[in-house]
CSV table of C-alpha atoms and ligand atoms in Angstrom, one decimal:
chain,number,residue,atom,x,y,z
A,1,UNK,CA,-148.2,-112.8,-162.1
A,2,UNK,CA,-151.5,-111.9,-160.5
A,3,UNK,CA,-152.1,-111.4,-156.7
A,4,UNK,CA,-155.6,-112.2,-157.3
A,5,UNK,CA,-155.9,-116.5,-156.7
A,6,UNK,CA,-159.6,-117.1,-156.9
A,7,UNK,CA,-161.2,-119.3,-154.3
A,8,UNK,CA,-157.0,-119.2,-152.3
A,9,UNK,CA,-158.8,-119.2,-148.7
A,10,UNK,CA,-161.0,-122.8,-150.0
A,11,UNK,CA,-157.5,-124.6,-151.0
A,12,UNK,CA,-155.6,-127.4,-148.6
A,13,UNK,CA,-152.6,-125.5,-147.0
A,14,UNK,CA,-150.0,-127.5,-149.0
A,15,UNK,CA,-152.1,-126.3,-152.6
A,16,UNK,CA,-152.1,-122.9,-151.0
A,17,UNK,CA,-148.4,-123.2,-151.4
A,18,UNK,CA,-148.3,-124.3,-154.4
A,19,UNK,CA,-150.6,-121.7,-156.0
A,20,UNK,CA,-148.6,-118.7,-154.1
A,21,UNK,CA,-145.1,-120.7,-155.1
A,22,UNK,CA,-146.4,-120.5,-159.2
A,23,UNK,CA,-147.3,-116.7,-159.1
A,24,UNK,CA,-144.2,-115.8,-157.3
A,25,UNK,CA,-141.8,-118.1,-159.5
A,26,UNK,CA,-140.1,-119.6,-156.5
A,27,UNK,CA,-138.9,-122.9,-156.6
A,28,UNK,CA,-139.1,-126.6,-155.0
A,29,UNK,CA,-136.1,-125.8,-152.9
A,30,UNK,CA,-138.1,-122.3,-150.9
A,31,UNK,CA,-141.2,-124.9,-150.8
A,32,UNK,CA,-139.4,-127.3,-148.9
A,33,UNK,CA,-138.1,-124.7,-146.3
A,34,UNK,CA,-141.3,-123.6,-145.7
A,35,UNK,CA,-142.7,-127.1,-145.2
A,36,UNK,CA,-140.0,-128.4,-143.5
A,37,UNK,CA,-139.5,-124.8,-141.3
A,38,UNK,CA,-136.6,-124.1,-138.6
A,39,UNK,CA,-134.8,-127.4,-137.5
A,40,UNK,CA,-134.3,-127.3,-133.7
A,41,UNK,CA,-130.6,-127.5,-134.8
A,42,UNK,CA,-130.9,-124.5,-136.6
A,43,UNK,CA,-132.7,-122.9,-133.7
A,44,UNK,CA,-130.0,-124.2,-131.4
A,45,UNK,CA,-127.4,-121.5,-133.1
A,46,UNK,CA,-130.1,-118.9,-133.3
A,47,UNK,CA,-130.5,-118.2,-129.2
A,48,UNK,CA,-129.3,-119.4,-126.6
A,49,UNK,CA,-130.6,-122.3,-123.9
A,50,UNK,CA,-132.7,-123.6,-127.0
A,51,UNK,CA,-135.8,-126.1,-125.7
A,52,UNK,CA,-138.2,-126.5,-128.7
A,53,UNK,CA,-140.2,-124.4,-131.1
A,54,UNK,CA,-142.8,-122.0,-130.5
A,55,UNK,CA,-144.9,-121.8,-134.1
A,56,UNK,CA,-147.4,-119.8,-135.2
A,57,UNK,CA,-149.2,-119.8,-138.4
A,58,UNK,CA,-147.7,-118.6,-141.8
A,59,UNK,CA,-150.4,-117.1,-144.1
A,60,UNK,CA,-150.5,-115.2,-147.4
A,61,UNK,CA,-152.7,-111.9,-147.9
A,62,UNK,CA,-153.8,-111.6,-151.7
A,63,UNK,CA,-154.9,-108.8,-153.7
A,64,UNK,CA,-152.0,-106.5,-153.3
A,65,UNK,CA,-150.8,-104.5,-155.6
A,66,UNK,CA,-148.1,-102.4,-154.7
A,67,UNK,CA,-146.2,-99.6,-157.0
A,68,UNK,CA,-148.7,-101.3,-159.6
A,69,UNK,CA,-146.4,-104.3,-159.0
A,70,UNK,CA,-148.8,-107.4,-157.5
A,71,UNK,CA,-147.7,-108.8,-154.5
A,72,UNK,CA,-148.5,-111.6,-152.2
A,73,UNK,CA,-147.6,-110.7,-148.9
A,74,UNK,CA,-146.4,-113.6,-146.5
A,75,UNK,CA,-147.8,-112.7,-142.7
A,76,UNK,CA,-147.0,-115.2,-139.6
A,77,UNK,CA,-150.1,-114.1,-137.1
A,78,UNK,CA,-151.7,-116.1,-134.3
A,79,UNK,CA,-154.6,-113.8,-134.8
A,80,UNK,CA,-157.4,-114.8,-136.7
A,81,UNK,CA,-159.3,-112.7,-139.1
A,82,UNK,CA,-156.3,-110.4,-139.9
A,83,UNK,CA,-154.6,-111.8,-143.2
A,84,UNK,CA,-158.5,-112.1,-144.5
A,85,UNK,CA,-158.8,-108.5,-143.6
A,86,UNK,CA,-155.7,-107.4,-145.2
A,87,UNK,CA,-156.9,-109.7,-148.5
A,88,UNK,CA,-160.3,-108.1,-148.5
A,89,UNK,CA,-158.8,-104.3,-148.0
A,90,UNK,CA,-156.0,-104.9,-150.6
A,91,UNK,CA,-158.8,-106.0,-152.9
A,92,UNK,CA,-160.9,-103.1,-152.6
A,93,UNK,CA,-157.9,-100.6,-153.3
A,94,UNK,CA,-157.0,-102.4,-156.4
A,95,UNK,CA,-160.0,-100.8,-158.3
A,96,UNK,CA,-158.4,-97.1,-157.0
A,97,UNK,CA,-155.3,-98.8,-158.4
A,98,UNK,CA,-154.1,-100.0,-155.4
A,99,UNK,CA,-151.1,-98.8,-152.9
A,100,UNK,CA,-148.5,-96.2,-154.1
A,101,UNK,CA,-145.6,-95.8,-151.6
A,102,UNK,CA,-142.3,-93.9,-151.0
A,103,UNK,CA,-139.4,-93.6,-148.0
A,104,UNK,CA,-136.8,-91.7,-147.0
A,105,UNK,CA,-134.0,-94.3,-147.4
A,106,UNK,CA,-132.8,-96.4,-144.6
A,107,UNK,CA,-130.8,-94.1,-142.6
A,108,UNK,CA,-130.5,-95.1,-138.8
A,109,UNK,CA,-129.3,-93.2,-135.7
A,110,UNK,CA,-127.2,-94.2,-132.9
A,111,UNK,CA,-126.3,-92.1,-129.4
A,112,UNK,CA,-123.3,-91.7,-127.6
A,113,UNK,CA,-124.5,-90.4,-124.4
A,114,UNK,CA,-121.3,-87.9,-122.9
A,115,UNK,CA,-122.0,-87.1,-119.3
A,116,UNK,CA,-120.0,-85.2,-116.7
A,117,UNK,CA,-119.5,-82.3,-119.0
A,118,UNK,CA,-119.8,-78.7,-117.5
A,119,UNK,CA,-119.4,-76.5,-120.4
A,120,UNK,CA,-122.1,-79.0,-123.0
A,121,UNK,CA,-122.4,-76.0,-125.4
A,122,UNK,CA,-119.2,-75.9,-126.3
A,123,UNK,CA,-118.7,-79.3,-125.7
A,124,UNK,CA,-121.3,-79.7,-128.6
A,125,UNK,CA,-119.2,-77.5,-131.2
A,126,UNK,CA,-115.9,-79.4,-130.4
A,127,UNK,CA,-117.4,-82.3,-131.8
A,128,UNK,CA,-119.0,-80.7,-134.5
A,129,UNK,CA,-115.4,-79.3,-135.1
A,130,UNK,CA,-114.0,-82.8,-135.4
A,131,UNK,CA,-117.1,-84.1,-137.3
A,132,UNK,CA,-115.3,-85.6,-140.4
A,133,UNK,CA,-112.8,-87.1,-138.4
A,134,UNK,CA,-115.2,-89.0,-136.4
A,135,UNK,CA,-117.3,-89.8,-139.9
A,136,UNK,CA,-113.8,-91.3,-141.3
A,137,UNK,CA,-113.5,-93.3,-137.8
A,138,UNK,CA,-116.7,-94.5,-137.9
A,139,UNK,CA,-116.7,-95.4,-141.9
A,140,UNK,CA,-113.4,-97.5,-141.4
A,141,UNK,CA,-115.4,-99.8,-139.2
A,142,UNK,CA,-117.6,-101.1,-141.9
A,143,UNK,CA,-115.8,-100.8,-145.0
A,144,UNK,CA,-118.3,-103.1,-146.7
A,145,UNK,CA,-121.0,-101.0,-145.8
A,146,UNK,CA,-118.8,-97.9,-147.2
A,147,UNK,CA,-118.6,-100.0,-150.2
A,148,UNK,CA,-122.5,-100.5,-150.9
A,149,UNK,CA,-123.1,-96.9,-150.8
A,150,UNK,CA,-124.0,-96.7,-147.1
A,151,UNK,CA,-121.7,-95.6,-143.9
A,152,UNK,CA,-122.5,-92.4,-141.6
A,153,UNK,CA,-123.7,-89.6,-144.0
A,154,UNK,CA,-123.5,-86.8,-140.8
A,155,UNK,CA,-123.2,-86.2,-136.9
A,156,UNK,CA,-125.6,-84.1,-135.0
A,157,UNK,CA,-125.3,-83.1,-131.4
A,158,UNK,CA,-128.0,-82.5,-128.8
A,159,UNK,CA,-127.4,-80.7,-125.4
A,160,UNK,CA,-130.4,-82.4,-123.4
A,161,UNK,CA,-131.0,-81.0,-120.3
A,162,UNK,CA,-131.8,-83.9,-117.1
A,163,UNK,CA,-132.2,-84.5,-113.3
A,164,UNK,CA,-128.4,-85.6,-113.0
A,165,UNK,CA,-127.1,-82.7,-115.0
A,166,UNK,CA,-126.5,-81.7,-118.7
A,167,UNK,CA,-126.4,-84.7,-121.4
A,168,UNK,CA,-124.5,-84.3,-125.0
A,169,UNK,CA,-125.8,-86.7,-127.3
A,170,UNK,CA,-124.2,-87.5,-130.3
A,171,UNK,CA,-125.7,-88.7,-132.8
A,172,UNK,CA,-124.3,-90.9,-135.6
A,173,UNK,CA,-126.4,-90.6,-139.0
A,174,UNK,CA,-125.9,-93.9,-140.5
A,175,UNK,CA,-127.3,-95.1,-144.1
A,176,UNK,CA,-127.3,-98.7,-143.3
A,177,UNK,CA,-128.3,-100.1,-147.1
A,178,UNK,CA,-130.3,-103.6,-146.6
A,179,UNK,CA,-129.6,-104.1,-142.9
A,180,UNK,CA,-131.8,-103.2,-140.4
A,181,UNK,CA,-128.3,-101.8,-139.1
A,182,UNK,CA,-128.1,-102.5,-135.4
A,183,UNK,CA,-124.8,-104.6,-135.4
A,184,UNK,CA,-123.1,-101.7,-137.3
A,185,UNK,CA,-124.3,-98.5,-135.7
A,186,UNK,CA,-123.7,-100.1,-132.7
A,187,UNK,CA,-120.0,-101.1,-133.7
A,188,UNK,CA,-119.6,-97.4,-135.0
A,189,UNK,CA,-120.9,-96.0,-131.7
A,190,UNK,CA,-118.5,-97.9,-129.6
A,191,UNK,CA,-115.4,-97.0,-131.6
A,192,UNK,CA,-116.4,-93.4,-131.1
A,193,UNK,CA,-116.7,-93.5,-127.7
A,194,UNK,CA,-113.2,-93.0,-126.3
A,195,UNK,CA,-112.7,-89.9,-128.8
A,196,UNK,CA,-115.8,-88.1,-127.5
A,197,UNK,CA,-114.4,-88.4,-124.2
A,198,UNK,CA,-111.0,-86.9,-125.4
A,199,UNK,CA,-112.8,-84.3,-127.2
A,200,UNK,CA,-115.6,-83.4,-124.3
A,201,UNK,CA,-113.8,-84.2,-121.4
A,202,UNK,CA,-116.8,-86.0,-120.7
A,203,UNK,CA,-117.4,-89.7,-119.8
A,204,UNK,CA,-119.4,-91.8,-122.0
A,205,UNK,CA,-121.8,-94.3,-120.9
A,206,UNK,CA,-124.8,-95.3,-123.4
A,207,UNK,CA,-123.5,-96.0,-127.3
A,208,UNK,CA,-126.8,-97.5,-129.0
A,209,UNK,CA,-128.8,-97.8,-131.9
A,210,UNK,CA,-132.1,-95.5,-131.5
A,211,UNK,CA,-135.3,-97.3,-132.3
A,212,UNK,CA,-137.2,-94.0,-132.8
A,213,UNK,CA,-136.0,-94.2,-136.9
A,214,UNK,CA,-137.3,-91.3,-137.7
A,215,UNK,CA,-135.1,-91.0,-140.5
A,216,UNK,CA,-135.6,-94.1,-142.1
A,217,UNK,CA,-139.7,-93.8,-142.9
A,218,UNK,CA,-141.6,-95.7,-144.9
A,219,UNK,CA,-145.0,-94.0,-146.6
A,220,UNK,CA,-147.9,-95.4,-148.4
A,221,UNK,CA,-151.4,-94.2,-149.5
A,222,UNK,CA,-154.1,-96.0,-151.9
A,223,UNK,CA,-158.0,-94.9,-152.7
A,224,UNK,CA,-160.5,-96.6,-151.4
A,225,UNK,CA,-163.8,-96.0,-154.0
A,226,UNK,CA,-166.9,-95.0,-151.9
A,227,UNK,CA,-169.2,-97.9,-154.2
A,228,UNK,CA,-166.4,-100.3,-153.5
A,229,UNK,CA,-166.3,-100.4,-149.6
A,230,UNK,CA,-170.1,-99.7,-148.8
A,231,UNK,CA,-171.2,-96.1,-150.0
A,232,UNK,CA,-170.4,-92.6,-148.9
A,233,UNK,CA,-171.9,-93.4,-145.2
A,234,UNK,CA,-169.2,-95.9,-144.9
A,235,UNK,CA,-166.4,-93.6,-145.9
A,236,UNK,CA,-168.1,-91.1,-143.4
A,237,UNK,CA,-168.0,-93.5,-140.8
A,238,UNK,CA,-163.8,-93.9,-141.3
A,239,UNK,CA,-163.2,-90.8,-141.5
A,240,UNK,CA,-165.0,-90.0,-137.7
A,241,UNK,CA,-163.2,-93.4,-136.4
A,242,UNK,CA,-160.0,-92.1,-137.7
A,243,UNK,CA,-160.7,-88.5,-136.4
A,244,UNK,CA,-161.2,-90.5,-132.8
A,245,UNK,CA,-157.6,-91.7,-132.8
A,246,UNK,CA,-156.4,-88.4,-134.0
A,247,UNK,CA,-157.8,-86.8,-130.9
A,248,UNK,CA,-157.8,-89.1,-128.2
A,249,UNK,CA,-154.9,-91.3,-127.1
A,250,UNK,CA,-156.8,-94.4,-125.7
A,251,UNK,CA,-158.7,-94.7,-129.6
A,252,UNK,CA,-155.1,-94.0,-130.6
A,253,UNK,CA,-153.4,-97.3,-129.5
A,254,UNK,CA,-156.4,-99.7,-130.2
A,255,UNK,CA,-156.1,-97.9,-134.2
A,256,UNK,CA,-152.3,-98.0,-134.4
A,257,UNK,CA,-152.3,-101.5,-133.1
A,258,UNK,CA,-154.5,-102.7,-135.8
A,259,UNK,CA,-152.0,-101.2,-137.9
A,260,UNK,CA,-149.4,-103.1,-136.3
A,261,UNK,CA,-151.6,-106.4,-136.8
A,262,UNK,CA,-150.3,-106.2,-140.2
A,263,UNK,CA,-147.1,-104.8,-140.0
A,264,UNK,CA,-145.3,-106.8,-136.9
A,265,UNK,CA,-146.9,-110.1,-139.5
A,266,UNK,CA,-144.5,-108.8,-142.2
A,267,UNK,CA,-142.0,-108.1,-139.5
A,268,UNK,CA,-142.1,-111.9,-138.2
A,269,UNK,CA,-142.7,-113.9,-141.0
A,270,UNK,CA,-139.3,-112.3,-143.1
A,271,UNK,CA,-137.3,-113.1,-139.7
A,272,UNK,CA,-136.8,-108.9,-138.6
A,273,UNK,CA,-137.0,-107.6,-134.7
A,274,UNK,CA,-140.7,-107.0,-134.5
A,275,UNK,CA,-139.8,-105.1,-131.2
A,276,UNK,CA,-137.4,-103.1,-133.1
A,277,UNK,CA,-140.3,-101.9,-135.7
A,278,UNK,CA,-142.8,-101.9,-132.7
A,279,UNK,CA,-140.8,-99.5,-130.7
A,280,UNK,CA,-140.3,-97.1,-133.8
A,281,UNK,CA,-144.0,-96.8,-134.8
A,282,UNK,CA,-145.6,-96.2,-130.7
A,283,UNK,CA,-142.6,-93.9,-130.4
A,284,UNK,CA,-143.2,-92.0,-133.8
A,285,UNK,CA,-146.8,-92.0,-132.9
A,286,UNK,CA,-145.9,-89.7,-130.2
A,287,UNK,CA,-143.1,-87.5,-131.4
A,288,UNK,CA,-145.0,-84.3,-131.1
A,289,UNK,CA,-145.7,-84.9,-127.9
A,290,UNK,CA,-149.1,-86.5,-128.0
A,291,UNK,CA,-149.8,-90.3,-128.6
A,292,UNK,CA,-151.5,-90.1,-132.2
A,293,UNK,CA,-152.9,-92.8,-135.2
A,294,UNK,CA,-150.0,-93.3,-137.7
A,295,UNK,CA,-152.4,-92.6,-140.3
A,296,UNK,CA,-154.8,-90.1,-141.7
A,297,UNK,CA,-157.8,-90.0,-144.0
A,298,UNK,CA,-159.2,-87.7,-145.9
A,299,UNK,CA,-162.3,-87.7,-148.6
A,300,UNK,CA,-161.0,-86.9,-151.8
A,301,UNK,CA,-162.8,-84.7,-155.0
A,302,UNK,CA,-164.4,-87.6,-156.0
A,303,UNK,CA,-165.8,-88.4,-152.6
A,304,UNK,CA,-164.0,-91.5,-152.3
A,305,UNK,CA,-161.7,-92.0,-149.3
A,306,UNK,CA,-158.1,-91.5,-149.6
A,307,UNK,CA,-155.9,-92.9,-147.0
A,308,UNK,CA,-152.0,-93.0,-146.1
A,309,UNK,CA,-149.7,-94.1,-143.6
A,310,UNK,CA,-146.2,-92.3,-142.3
A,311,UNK,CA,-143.9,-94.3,-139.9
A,312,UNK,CA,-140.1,-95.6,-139.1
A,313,UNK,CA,-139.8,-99.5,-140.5
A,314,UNK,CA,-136.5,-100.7,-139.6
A,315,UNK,CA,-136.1,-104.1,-141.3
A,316,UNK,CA,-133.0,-105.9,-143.4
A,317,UNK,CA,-132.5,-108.1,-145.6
A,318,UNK,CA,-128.9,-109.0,-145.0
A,319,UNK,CA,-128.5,-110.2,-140.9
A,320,UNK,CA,-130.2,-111.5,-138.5
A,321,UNK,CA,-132.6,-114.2,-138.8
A,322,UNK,CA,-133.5,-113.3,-142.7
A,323,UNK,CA,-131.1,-114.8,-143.7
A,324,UNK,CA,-131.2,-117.7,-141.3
A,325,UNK,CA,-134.6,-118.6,-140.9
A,326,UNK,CA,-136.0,-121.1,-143.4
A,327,UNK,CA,-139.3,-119.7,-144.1
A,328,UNK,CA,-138.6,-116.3,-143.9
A,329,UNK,CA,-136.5,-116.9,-146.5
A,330,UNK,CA,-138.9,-118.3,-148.3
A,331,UNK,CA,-141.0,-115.5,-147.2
A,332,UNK,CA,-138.6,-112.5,-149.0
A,333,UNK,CA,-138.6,-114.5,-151.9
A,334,UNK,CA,-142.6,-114.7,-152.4
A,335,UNK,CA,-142.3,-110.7,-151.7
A,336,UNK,CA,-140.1,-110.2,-154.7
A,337,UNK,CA,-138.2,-107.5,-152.9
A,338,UNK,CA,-134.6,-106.3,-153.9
A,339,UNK,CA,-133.8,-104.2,-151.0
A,340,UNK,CA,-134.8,-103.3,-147.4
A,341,UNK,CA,-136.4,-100.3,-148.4
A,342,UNK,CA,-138.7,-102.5,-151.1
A,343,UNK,CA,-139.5,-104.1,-147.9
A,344,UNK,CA,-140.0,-101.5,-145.8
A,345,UNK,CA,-142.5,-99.7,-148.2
A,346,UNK,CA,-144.3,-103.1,-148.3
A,347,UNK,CA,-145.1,-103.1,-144.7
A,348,UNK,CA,-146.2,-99.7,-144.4
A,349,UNK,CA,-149.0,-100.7,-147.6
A,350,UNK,CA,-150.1,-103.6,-145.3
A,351,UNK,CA,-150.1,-101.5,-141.8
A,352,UNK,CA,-152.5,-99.3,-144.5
A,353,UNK,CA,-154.4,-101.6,-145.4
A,354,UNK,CA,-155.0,-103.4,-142.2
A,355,UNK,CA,-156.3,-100.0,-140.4
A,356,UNK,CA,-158.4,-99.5,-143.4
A,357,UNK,CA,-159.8,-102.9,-143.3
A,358,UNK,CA,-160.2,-102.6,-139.8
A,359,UNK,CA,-162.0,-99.0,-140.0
A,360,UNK,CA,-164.5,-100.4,-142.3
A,361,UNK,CA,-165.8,-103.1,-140.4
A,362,UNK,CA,-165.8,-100.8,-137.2
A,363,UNK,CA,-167.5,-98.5,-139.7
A,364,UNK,CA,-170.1,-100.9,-140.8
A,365,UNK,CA,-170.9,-103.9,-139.8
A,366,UNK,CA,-168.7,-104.0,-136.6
A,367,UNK,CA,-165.9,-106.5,-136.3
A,368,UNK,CA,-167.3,-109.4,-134.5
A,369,UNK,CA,-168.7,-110.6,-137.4
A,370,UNK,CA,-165.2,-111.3,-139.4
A,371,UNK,CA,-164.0,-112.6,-136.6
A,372,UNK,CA,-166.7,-115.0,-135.5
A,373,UNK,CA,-166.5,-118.2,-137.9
A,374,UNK,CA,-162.7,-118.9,-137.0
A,375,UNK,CA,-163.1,-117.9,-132.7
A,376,UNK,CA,-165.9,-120.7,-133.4
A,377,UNK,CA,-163.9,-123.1,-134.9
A,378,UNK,CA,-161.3,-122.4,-132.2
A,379,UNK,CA,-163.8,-122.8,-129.4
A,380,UNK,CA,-165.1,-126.2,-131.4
A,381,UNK,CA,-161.4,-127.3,-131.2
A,382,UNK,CA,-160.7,-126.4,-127.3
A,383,UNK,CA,-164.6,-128.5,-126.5
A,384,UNK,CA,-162.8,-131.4,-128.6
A,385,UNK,CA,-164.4,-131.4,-131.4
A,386,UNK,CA,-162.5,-133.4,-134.4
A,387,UNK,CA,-162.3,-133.9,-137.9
A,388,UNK,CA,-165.9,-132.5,-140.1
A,389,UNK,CA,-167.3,-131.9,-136.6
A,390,UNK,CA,-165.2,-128.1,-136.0
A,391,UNK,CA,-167.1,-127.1,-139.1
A,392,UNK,CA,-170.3,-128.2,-138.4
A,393,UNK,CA,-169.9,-127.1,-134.3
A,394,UNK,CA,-168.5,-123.7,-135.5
A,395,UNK,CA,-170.8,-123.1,-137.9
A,396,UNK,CA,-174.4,-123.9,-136.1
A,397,UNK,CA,-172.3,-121.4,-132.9
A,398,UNK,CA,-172.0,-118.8,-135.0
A,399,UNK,CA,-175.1,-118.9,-136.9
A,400,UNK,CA,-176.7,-118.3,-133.1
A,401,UNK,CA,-174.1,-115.9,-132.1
A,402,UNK,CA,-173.6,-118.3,-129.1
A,403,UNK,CA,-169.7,-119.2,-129.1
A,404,UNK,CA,-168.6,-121.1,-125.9
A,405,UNK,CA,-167.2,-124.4,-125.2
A,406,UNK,CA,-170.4,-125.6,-123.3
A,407,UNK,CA,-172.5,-124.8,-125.9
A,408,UNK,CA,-169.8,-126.8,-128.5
A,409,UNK,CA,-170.2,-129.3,-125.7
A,410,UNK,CA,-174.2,-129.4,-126.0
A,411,UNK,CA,-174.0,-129.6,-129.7
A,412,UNK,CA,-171.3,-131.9,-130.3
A,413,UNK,CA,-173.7,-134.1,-127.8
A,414,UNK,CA,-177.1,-133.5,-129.7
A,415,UNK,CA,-175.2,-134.6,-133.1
A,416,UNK,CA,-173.9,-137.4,-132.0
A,417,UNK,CA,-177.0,-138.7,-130.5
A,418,UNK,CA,-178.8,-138.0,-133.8
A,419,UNK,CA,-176.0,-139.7,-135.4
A,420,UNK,CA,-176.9,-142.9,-133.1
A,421,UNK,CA,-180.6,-142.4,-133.9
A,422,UNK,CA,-181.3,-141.3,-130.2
A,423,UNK,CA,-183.8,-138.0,-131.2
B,1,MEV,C1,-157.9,-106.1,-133.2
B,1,MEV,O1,-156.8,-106.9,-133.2
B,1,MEV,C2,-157.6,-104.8,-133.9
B,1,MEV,C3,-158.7,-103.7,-133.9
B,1,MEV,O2,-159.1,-103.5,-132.6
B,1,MEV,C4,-158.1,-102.5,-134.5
B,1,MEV,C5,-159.0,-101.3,-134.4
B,1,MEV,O3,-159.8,-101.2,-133.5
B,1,MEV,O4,-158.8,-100.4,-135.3
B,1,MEV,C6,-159.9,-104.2,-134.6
């Protein structure tokens, strides 16, 4: 299998298909779902109050390669210009042999919030006292999970000071295997709830799942060759852009949401709670107390630069929509992942590569330029331009650097009265 389709981004969307289908061995049946896509039966059972279907665009980035494995990495964006981006960037780390990841395992935290308690120090230790008790309590609410090698692995306790008095927080440590693990912390953290109160004295209000996961991290780095991305000025010009959002918060969010470009398109198109992930990367982005880039760069020996990305990506592959939702089934399958932590490692490569790919136009040539040709054809579309008359509209607006719907207006005009013979 190769990553690599030449000429993907000139095929027909259905051929498209068809070439990503034959490198990633799926079948007529995962074609189907992701031409046919959600039935608003389907949708009917997924929320509630149901009225139609909100789509967005289902693309594949090429180039991966991933663990020297080559991927092809599904991505549902309204955004143009960002599964090119991630195809180009993913291309140019193939020749430093592409993105090499790791993870700490998918290991989840919920809280069980104890309040009312006047002595919270030793209100801490009792539970820490009766911490296997409350694992085994906890465990026999999942056995299944148990069963797969997951279940709550330890308890910590915080005393957290606040405005209406001292706060003990317990903390469930939970290995939830190839769920994102909501539903079952969750469950876990409401059995436990009455036996905190026995053991504190306390009362107990919050029992939650914690979106900052900062146990369950996902890692990836690549090289990025200096003669492959535009020379030693370019890799210069990263490295001060990624400085920027090291420093400042405001260059921080603009940087961490290109990242998130990439990632949340993962996210959507395999049917995981792009909130979910969302919250755990801003809120890891600022877990020593500053708002900073979820990735660094550094120049390596060779003077090529050497990126990599650290953050929490909480996705399943058992639950929720992914196992529900048509295409994203489809979408798993075209990943060739075995577990959520496969996934997970996956999306932190294309939040990588999408900063990088970002960077470097930044760096360069500025990032107008990428995204020009399609905000033209989209602009060529809203003046009502149909059929070959988008390309040729888009194409003459962005040749001027002139993109609005009057000037589509003008020039769909000027054609068609040269098409009449009128000039
Ligand atoms: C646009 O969607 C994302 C960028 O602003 C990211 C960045 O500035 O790094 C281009």
């Amino acid at each position: 299998m190769t990553s690599r389709i030449s000429g993907f981004y000139r095929l027909a969307p259905s051929e498209r298909l068809l070439a990503a289908a034959e490198q990633a061995s799926i079948g007529k049946e995962e074609i189907d779902q992701v031409e046919r896509g959600l039935s608003l039966d389907q949708a009917d059972k997924m929320v509630e109050n149901v009225v139609g279907m909100f789509q967005v665009p289902l693309g594949v980035a090429t180039n991966f390669v991933i663990d020297g494995r080559e991927v092809l990495i599904p991505m549902a964006t309204e955004e143009p210009s960002v599964i090119a981006a991630a195809s180009n960037g993913a291309r140019m780390a193939r020749e430093g042999g592409g993105f090499v990841t790791t993870s700490t395992g998918p290991v989840m935290r919920a809280q069980i919030q104890a309040t009312g308690i006047v002595d919270p120090y030793s209100a801490r230790q009792a539970i820490l006292h009766h911490k296997d008790d409350l694992m085994k309590m906890a465990n026999d609410k999942d056995p299944m999970l148990v069963r797969f090698g997951g279940g709550v692995k330890d308890i910590e306790v915080q005393v957290i000071d606040s405005r209406l008095g001292p706060m003990v927080v317990t903390h469930l440590i939970v290995d939830c295997r190839d769920a994102m693990g909501a539903n079952a912390v969750n469950t876990m953290a409401e059995a436990l709830a009455p036996r905190i109160e026995q053991i504190t004295g306390g009362r107990v209000y919050l029992r939650i799942i914690s979106n900052l996961a900062d146990l369950r991290l996902a890692r990836a780095r690549a090289v990025f060759k200096a003669e492959e991305i535009g020379g030693h000025e370019v890799v210069d010009g990263i490295l001060l852009a990624a400085e920027l959002a090291q420093v400042d918060p405001y260059r921080a969010a603009t940087h961490n949401k290109g990242i998130m470009n990439g990632v949340t398109a993962v996210v959507l198109a395999t049917g995981n709670d792009t909130r979910a992930v969302e919250a755990g990367a801003h809120s890891y982005a600022a877990i020593d107390g500053r708002y900073k880039s979820l990735t660094r760069y550094e120049k390596n020996r060779d003077g090529d630069l050497v990126g990599s990305i650290e953050m929490p990506v909480a996705v399943g592959l058992v639950g929720g929509a992914t196992r529900v939702h048509p295409v994203a089934k489809t979408a798993v399958k075209i990943l060739g992942v075995k577990s959520a932590d496969d996934l997970s490692r996956i999306i932190a490569a294309v939040g990588l590569c999408q900063n990088f790919a970002a960077l470097r136009a930044l760096a360069s040539e500025g990032i107008q330029r990428g995204h020009m040709s399609l905000h033209a054809k989209n602009v060529a579309v809203q003046a009502g331009a149909k059929c070959d008359m988008i390309e040729i509209v888009a194409a003459r607006m962005a040749a001027e650097r002139r993109i609005s719907v009057d000037r589509a207006v003008e020039l769909m005009a000027e054609l068609n009265d040269k098409a009449k013979g009128n000039t």
